[in-house]
XYZ file of C-alpha atoms in Angstrom:
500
model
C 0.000 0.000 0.000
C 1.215 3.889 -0.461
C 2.522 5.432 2.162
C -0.256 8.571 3.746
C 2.265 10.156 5.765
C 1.935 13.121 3.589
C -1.678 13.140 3.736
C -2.451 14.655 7.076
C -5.227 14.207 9.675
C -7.708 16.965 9.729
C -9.950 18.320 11.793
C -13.637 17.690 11.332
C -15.031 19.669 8.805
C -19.082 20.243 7.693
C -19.389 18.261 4.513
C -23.674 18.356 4.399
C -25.065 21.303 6.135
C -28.634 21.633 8.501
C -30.136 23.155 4.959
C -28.703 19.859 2.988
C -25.978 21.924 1.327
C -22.907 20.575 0.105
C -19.902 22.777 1.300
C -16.864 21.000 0.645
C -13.988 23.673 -1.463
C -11.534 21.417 -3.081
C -7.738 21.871 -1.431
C -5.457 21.818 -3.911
C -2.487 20.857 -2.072
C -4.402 17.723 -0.077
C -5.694 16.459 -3.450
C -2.315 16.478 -4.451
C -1.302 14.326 -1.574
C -4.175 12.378 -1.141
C -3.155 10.901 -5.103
C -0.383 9.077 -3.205
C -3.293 7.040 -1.864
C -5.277 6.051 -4.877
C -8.440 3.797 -3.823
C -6.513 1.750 -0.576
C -8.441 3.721 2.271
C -11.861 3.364 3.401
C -14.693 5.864 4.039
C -16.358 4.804 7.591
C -20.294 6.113 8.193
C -21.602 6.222 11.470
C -25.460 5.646 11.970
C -27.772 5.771 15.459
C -29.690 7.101 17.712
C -29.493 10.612 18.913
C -27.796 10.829 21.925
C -25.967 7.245 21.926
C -22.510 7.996 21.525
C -22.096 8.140 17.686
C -19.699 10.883 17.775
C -17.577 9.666 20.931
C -17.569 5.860 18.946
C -15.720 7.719 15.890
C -13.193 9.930 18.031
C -12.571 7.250 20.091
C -11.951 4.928 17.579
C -10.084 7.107 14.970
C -8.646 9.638 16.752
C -10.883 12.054 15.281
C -12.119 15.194 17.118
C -15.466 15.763 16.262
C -17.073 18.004 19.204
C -19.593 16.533 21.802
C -21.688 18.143 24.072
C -21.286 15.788 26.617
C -24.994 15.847 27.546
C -27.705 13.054 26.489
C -30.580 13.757 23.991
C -28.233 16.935 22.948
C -28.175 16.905 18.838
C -24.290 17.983 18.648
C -24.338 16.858 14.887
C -26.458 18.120 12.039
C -26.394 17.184 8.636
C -22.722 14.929 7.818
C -19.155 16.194 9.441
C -15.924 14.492 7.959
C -12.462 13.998 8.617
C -9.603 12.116 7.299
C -7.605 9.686 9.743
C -4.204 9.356 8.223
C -3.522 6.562 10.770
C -6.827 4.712 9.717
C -6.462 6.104 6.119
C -9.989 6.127 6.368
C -12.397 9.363 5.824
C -14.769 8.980 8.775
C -18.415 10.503 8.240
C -20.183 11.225 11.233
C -24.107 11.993 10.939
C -26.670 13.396 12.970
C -27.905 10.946 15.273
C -31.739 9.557 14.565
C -34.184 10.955 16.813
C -36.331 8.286 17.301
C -39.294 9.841 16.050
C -41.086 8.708 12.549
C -38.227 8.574 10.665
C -37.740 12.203 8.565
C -37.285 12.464 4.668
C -33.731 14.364 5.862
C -32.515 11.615 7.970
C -33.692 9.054 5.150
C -32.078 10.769 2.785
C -28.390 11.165 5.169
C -28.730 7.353 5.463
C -28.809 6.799 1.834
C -25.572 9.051 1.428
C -23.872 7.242 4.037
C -25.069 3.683 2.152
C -23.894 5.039 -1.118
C -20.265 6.123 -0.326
C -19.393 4.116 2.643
C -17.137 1.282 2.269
C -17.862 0.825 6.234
C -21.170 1.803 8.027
C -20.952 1.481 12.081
C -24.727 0.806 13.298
C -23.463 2.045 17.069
C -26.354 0.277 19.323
C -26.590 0.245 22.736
C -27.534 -3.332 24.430
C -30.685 -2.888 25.585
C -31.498 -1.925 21.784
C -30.743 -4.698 20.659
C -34.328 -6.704 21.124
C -36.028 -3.915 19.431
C -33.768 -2.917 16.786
C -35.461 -4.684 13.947
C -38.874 -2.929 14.649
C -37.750 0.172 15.992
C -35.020 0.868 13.456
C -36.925 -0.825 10.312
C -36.575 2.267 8.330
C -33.564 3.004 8.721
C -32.234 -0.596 7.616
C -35.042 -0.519 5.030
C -32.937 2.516 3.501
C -29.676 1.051 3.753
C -30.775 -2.141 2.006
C -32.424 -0.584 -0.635
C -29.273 1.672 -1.697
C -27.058 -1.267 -1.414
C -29.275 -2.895 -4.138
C -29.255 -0.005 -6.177
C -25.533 1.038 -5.649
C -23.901 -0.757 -8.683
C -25.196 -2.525 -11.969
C -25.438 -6.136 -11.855
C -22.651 -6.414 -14.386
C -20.756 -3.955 -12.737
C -17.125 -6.195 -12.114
C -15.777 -3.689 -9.422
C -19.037 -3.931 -7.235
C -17.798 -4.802 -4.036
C -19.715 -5.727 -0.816
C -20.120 -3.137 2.710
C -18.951 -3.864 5.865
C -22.232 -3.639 8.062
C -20.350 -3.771 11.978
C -22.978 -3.456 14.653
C -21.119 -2.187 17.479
C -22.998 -3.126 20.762
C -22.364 -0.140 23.308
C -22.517 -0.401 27.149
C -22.061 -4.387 26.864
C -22.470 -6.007 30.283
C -22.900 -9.846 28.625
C -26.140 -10.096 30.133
C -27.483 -12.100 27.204
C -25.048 -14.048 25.479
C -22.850 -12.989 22.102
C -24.582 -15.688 19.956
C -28.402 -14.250 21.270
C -27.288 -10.707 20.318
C -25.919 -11.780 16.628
C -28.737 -14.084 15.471
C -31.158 -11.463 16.896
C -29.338 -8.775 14.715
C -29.173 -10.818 11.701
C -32.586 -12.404 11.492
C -33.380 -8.298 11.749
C -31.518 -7.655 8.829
C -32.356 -10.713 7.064
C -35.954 -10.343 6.914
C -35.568 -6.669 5.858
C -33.406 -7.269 3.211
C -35.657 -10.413 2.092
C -38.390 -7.797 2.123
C -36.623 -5.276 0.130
C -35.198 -7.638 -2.442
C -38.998 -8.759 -3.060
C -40.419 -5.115 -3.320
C -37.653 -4.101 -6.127
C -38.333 -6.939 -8.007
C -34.735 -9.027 -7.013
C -35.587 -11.905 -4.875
C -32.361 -13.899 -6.190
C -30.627 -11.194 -4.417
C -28.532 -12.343 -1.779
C -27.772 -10.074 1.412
C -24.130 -12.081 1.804
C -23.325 -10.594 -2.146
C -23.865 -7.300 -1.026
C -23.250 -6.993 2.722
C -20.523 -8.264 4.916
C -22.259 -8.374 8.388
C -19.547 -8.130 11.386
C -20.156 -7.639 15.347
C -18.355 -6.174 18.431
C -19.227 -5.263 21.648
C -17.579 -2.018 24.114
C -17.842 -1.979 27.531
C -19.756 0.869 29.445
C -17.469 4.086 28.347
C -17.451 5.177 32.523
C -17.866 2.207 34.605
C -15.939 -0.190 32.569
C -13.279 2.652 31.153
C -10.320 0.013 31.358
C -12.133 -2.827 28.928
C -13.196 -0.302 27.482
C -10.705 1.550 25.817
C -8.852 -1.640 25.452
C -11.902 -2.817 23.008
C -11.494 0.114 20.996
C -7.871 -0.323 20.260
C -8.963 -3.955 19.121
C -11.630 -2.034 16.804
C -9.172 0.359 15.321
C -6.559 -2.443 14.761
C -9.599 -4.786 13.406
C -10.591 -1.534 11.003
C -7.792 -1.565 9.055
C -7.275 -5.192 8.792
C -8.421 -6.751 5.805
C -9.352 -10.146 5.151
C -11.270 -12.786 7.802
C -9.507 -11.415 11.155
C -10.612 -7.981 10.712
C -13.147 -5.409 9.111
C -11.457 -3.765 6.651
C -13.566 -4.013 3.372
C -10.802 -5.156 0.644
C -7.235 -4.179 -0.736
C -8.841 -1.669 -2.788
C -11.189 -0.344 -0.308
C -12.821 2.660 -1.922
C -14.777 3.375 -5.223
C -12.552 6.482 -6.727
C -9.333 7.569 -6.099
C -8.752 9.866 -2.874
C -8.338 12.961 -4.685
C -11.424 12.637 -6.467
C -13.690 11.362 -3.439
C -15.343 14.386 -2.569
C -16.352 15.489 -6.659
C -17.993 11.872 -6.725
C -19.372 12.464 -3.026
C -21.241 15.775 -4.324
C -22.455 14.121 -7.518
C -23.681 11.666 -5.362
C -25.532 13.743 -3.235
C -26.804 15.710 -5.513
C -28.867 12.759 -6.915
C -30.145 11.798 -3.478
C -31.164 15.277 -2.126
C -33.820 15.715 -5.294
C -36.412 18.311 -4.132
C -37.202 17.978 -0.727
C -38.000 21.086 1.490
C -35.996 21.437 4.133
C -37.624 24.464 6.584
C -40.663 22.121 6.112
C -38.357 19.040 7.677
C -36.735 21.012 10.007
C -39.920 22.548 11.600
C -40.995 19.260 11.689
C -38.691 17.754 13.295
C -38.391 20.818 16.298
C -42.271 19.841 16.816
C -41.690 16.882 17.471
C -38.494 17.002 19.750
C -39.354 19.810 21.539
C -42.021 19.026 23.590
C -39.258 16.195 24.734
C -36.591 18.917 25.201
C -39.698 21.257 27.608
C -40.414 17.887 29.784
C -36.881 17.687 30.456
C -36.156 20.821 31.569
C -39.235 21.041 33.698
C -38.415 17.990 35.615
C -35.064 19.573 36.541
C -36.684 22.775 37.548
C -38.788 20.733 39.356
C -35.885 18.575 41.202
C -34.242 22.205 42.107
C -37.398 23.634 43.847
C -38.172 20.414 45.861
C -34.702 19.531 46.682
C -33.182 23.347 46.851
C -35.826 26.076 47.209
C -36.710 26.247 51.064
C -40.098 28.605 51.550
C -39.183 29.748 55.105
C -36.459 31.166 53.226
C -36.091 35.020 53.463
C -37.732 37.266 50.521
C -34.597 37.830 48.795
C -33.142 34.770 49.103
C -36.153 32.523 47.885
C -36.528 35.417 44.801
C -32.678 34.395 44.373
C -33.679 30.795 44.612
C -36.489 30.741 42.080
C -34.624 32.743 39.224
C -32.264 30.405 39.436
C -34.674 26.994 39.601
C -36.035 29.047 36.447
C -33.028 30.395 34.658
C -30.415 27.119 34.789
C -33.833 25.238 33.326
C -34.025 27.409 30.664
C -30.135 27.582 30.040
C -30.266 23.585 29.692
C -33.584 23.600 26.836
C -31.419 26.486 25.396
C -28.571 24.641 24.841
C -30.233 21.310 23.642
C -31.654 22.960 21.351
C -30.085 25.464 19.533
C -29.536 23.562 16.786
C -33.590 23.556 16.077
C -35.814 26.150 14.157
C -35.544 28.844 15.640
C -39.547 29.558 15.492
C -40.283 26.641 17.053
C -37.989 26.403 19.499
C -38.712 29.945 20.324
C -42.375 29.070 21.082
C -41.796 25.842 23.298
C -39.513 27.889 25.166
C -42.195 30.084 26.022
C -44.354 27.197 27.132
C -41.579 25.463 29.292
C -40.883 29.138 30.838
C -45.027 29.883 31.533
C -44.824 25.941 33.002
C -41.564 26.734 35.237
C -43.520 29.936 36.494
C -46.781 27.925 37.597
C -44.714 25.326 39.859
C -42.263 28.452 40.968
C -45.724 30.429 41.934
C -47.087 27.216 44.354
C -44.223 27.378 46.446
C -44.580 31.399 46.464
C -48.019 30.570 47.617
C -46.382 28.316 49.963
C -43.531 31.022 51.313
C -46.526 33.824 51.480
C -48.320 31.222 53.469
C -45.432 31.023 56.403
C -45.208 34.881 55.881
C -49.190 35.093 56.599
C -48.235 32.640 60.416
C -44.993 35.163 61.251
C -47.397 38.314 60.321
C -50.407 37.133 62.596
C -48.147 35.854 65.261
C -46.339 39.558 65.650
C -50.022 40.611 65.440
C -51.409 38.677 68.380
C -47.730 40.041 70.602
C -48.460 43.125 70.382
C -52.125 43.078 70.299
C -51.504 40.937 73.657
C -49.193 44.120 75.078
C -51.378 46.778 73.475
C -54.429 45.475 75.780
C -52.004 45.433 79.069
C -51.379 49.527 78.525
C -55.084 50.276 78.608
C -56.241 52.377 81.513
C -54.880 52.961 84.101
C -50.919 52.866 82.766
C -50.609 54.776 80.552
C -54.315 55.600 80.475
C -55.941 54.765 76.724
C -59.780 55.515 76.205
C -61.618 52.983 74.713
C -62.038 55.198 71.172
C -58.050 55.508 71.447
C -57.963 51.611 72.160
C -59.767 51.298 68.333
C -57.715 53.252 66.884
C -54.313 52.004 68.097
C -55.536 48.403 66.982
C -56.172 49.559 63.624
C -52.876 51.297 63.327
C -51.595 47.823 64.344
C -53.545 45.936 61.946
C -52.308 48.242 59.389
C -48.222 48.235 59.873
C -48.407 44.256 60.367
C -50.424 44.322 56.397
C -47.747 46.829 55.356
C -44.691 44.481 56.215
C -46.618 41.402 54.759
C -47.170 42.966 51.885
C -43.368 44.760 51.745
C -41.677 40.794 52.662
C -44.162 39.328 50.062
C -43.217 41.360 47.396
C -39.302 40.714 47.978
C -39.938 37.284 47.122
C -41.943 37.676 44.337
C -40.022 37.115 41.066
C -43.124 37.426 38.540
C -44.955 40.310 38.843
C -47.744 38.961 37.377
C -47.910 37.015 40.844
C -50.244 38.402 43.213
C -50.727 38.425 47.034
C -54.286 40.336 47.509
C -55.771 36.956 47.999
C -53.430 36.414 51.012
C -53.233 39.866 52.574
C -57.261 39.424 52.697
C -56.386 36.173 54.560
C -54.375 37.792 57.071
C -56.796 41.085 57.406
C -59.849 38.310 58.261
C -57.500 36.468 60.758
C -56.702 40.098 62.780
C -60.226 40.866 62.666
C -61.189 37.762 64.132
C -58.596 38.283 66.655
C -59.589 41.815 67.357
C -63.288 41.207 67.217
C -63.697 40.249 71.317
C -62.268 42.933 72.076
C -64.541 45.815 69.923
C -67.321 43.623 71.180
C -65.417 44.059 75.202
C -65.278 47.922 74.266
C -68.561 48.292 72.907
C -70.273 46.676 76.376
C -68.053 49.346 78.177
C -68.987 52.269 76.114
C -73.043 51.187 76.802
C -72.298 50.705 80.383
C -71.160 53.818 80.501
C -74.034 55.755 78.704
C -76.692 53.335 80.653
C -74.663 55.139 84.421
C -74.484 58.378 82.846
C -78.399 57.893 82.158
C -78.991 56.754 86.211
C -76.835 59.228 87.586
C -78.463 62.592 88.004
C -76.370 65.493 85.912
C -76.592 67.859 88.581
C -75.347 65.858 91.334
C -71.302 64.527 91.219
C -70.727 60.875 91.427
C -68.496 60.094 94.493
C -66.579 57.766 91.841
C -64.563 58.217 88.231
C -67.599 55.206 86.771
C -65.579 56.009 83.096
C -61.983 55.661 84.569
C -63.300 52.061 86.454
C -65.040 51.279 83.286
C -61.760 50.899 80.719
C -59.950 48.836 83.083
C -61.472 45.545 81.133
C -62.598 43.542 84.087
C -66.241 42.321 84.499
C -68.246 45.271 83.142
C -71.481 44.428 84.742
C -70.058 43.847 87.970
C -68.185 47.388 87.710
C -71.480 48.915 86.959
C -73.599 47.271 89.541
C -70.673 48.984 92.209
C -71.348 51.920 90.546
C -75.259 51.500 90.965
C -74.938 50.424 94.614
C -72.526 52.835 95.551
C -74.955 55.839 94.052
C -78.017 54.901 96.054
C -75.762 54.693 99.733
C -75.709 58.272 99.038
């Protein structure tokens, strides 16, 4: 084989865009170094689900650096990125992951690049996909098998056969090797029989067209060790050809190096055809969205029942509920930025109006503990407020009133000053709950109007039994506002009059 030591690695580069363009600009000077190579590399296609570890498969693998976001369910990859591996000689293709929705016309069509071009396609599974893979992903290997028939002529003499290579992630051998292939290959089998039927080619035979190979990877984090070890077996096994490894065949590749990417347009120009992609794309943000919204709201959700504490203090609980709010709306943000913008823009105001209504029952909550503080300070001083009645420092009953409503008043002014510290949405309101509080201090106060209202009508009734032109011997108004037993004070009174 040539030597590729002049033919660099690169860095990944956007080769299909989220609008289905194709952007590659030839390089002059790597197509001149790339025709060292001829047709002895490979081009290596990635396909699964979104959020499975396509992209960390490839970079681990190839020593590619392809960027990851590090976070589940996170799209990191629209449309097709590339690369070139000198050390694999292999261009690797990474695509956006499927989303496990109805399968779109844009991820369809990205499959049936990747089948066309690919001399190996990586199906990257995790284990417990493994039962459900031939229902769940029927469309996808629908696609792939009905490229692969179309790819070449039947007389073509340089038609050469794919490397299919499931690669089971997070393997724990909970089922045995031999359960996991012949459930992957009666899958495949009974798709391809299928598809062979449906375009008229029943003599077609899968094993003509498709070299079926299996590994497995240990759990990336709680298995690191096996794991990485695995991987170097993979890489070695990649560009190995012939039974001990995966590598497709001495002359791996279709065209020549330096003319892959001409032949790569022209081939996705024919598979693109009309197809509207703001159509696809809004789509696809309807139906991942509402996904994305749940998510978020279940971690606002943890961070007010695990973190937000209503006996907190006004400012701190407002502190506490912009950020149960905010860091829920950074996460959606960043998941999914790579969405229409329309859409996404209008989920975000649902997950935000959703955040608000659980963030406004555990205001209700803190107002509520506000509301016990408020009516306990109430009752205090109501309590010491009664003791300074007549005759220390002497109060009248009318001044009694009207110190009590003063009270009333301050203890609704700092309820209503502490509730609206804590209130982060203004749209919140706390009427409901200062007319709580205003019913509880009337209740409160009510005994004693009703105490002061007997002593004011005692005191008329002696006024009325006294004669005006003779002087009582005894202060009857200064006995009555001491609050003791106001019928008892004015039968004294009574008694004491007719002595005289």
């Amino acid at each position: 084989m040539a030597s590729s030591s002049n033919v660099e690695s690169t860095m990944p580069c956007a080769l299909i865009d989220a609008k289905l363009n194709f952007l590659y600009d030839e390089d002059p000077t790597w197509a001149a170094a790339a025709s060292n190579i001829g047709a002895e590399y490979n081009i290596v296609s990635v396909l699964g689900s979104q959020g499975s570890g396509c992209t960390t498969l490839l970079n681990d693998t190839f020593g590619t650096q392809f960027v990851t976001m590090g976070m589940e369910a996170a799209q990191t990859t629209i449309g097709v990125q590339y690369a070139w591996s000198a050390e694999s000689r292999a261009i690797t293709l990474d695509l956006q992951g499927r989303t496990g929705a109805a399968f779109s016309r844009i991820e369809n069509k990205l499959a049936q690049f990747a089948a066309s071009v690919s001399s190996i396609i990586l199906i990257n599974l995790k284990q417990d996909e493994i039962v459900r893979h031939a229902t769940q992903h029927q469309a996808l290997l629908e696609t792939i098998c009905k490229t692969l028939l179309e790819r070449y002529d039947d007389e073509d003499s340089l038609r050469r056969t794919v490397t299919l290579l499931y690669v089971i992630r997070d393997w724990d051998e909970s089922i045995s090797n031999e359960s996991a292939i012949a459930a992957l290959n009666r899958g495949i089998t009974e798709v391809w029989s299928r598809v062979a039927d449906e375009m008229e080619s029943p003599e077609a035979q899968l094993t003509d067209y498709v070299r079926l190979a299996f590994d497995t990877l240990a759990h990336r984090k709680l298995d690191a060790t096996a794991y990485f070890q695995q991987v170097s077996n993979l890489s070695q096994n990649l560009k190995t050809v012939g039974p001990d490894g995966f590598g497709a065949t001495e002359q791996s590749s279709d065209v020549p190096l330096q003319d892959v990417f001409d032949h790569m347009q022209r081939v996705w120009r024919t598979i693109r055809g009309r197809v509207n992609v703001s159509d696809e794309r809004r789509a696809l943000a309807e139906r991942m969205c509402p996904i994305f919204v749940n998510s978020s709201l279940k971690m606002a959700n943890r961070y007010i029942k695990e973190k937000l504490d209503p006996d907190q203090g006004g400012e701190d609980f407002k502190a506490g509920s912009e950020t149960a709010r905010d860091t829920a709306l950074a996460q959606y943000d960043v998941i999914v930025k790579v969405y229409d913008p329309e859409v996404v823009s209008k989920h975000r105001a649902t997950l935000e109006a959703n955040i608000n209504s659980e963030l406004m029952q555990s205001y209700f909550v803190h107002l509520q503990g506000l509301r016990k503080i408020a009516l306990g300070e109430f009752k205090q001083r109501l309590s010491a407020l009664q003791k300074s009645t007549f005759p220390n420092p002497p109060i009248t009953p009318k001044e009694l009133l009207v110190k009590m409503a003063q009270l009333q008043d301050d203890c609704v002014s700092v309820y209503r000053s502490l509730a609206e510290s804590a209130r982060l949405n203004t749209e919140w309101t706390f009427e409901e709950q200062v007319m709580t509080l205003n019913s509880s201090m009337d209740k409160l106060t009510a005994p004693i109007r009703q105490q002061q209202d007997a002593i004011e009508l005692a005191l008329k009734r002696s006024q009325e039994v006294i004669p005006r032109s003779m002087t009582p011997p005894v202060d009857v108004s200064s006995i009555l506002t001491t609050s003791m037993n106001h019928v008892r004070i004015l039968s004294s009174a009574l008694n004491l009059w007719g002595s005289k």
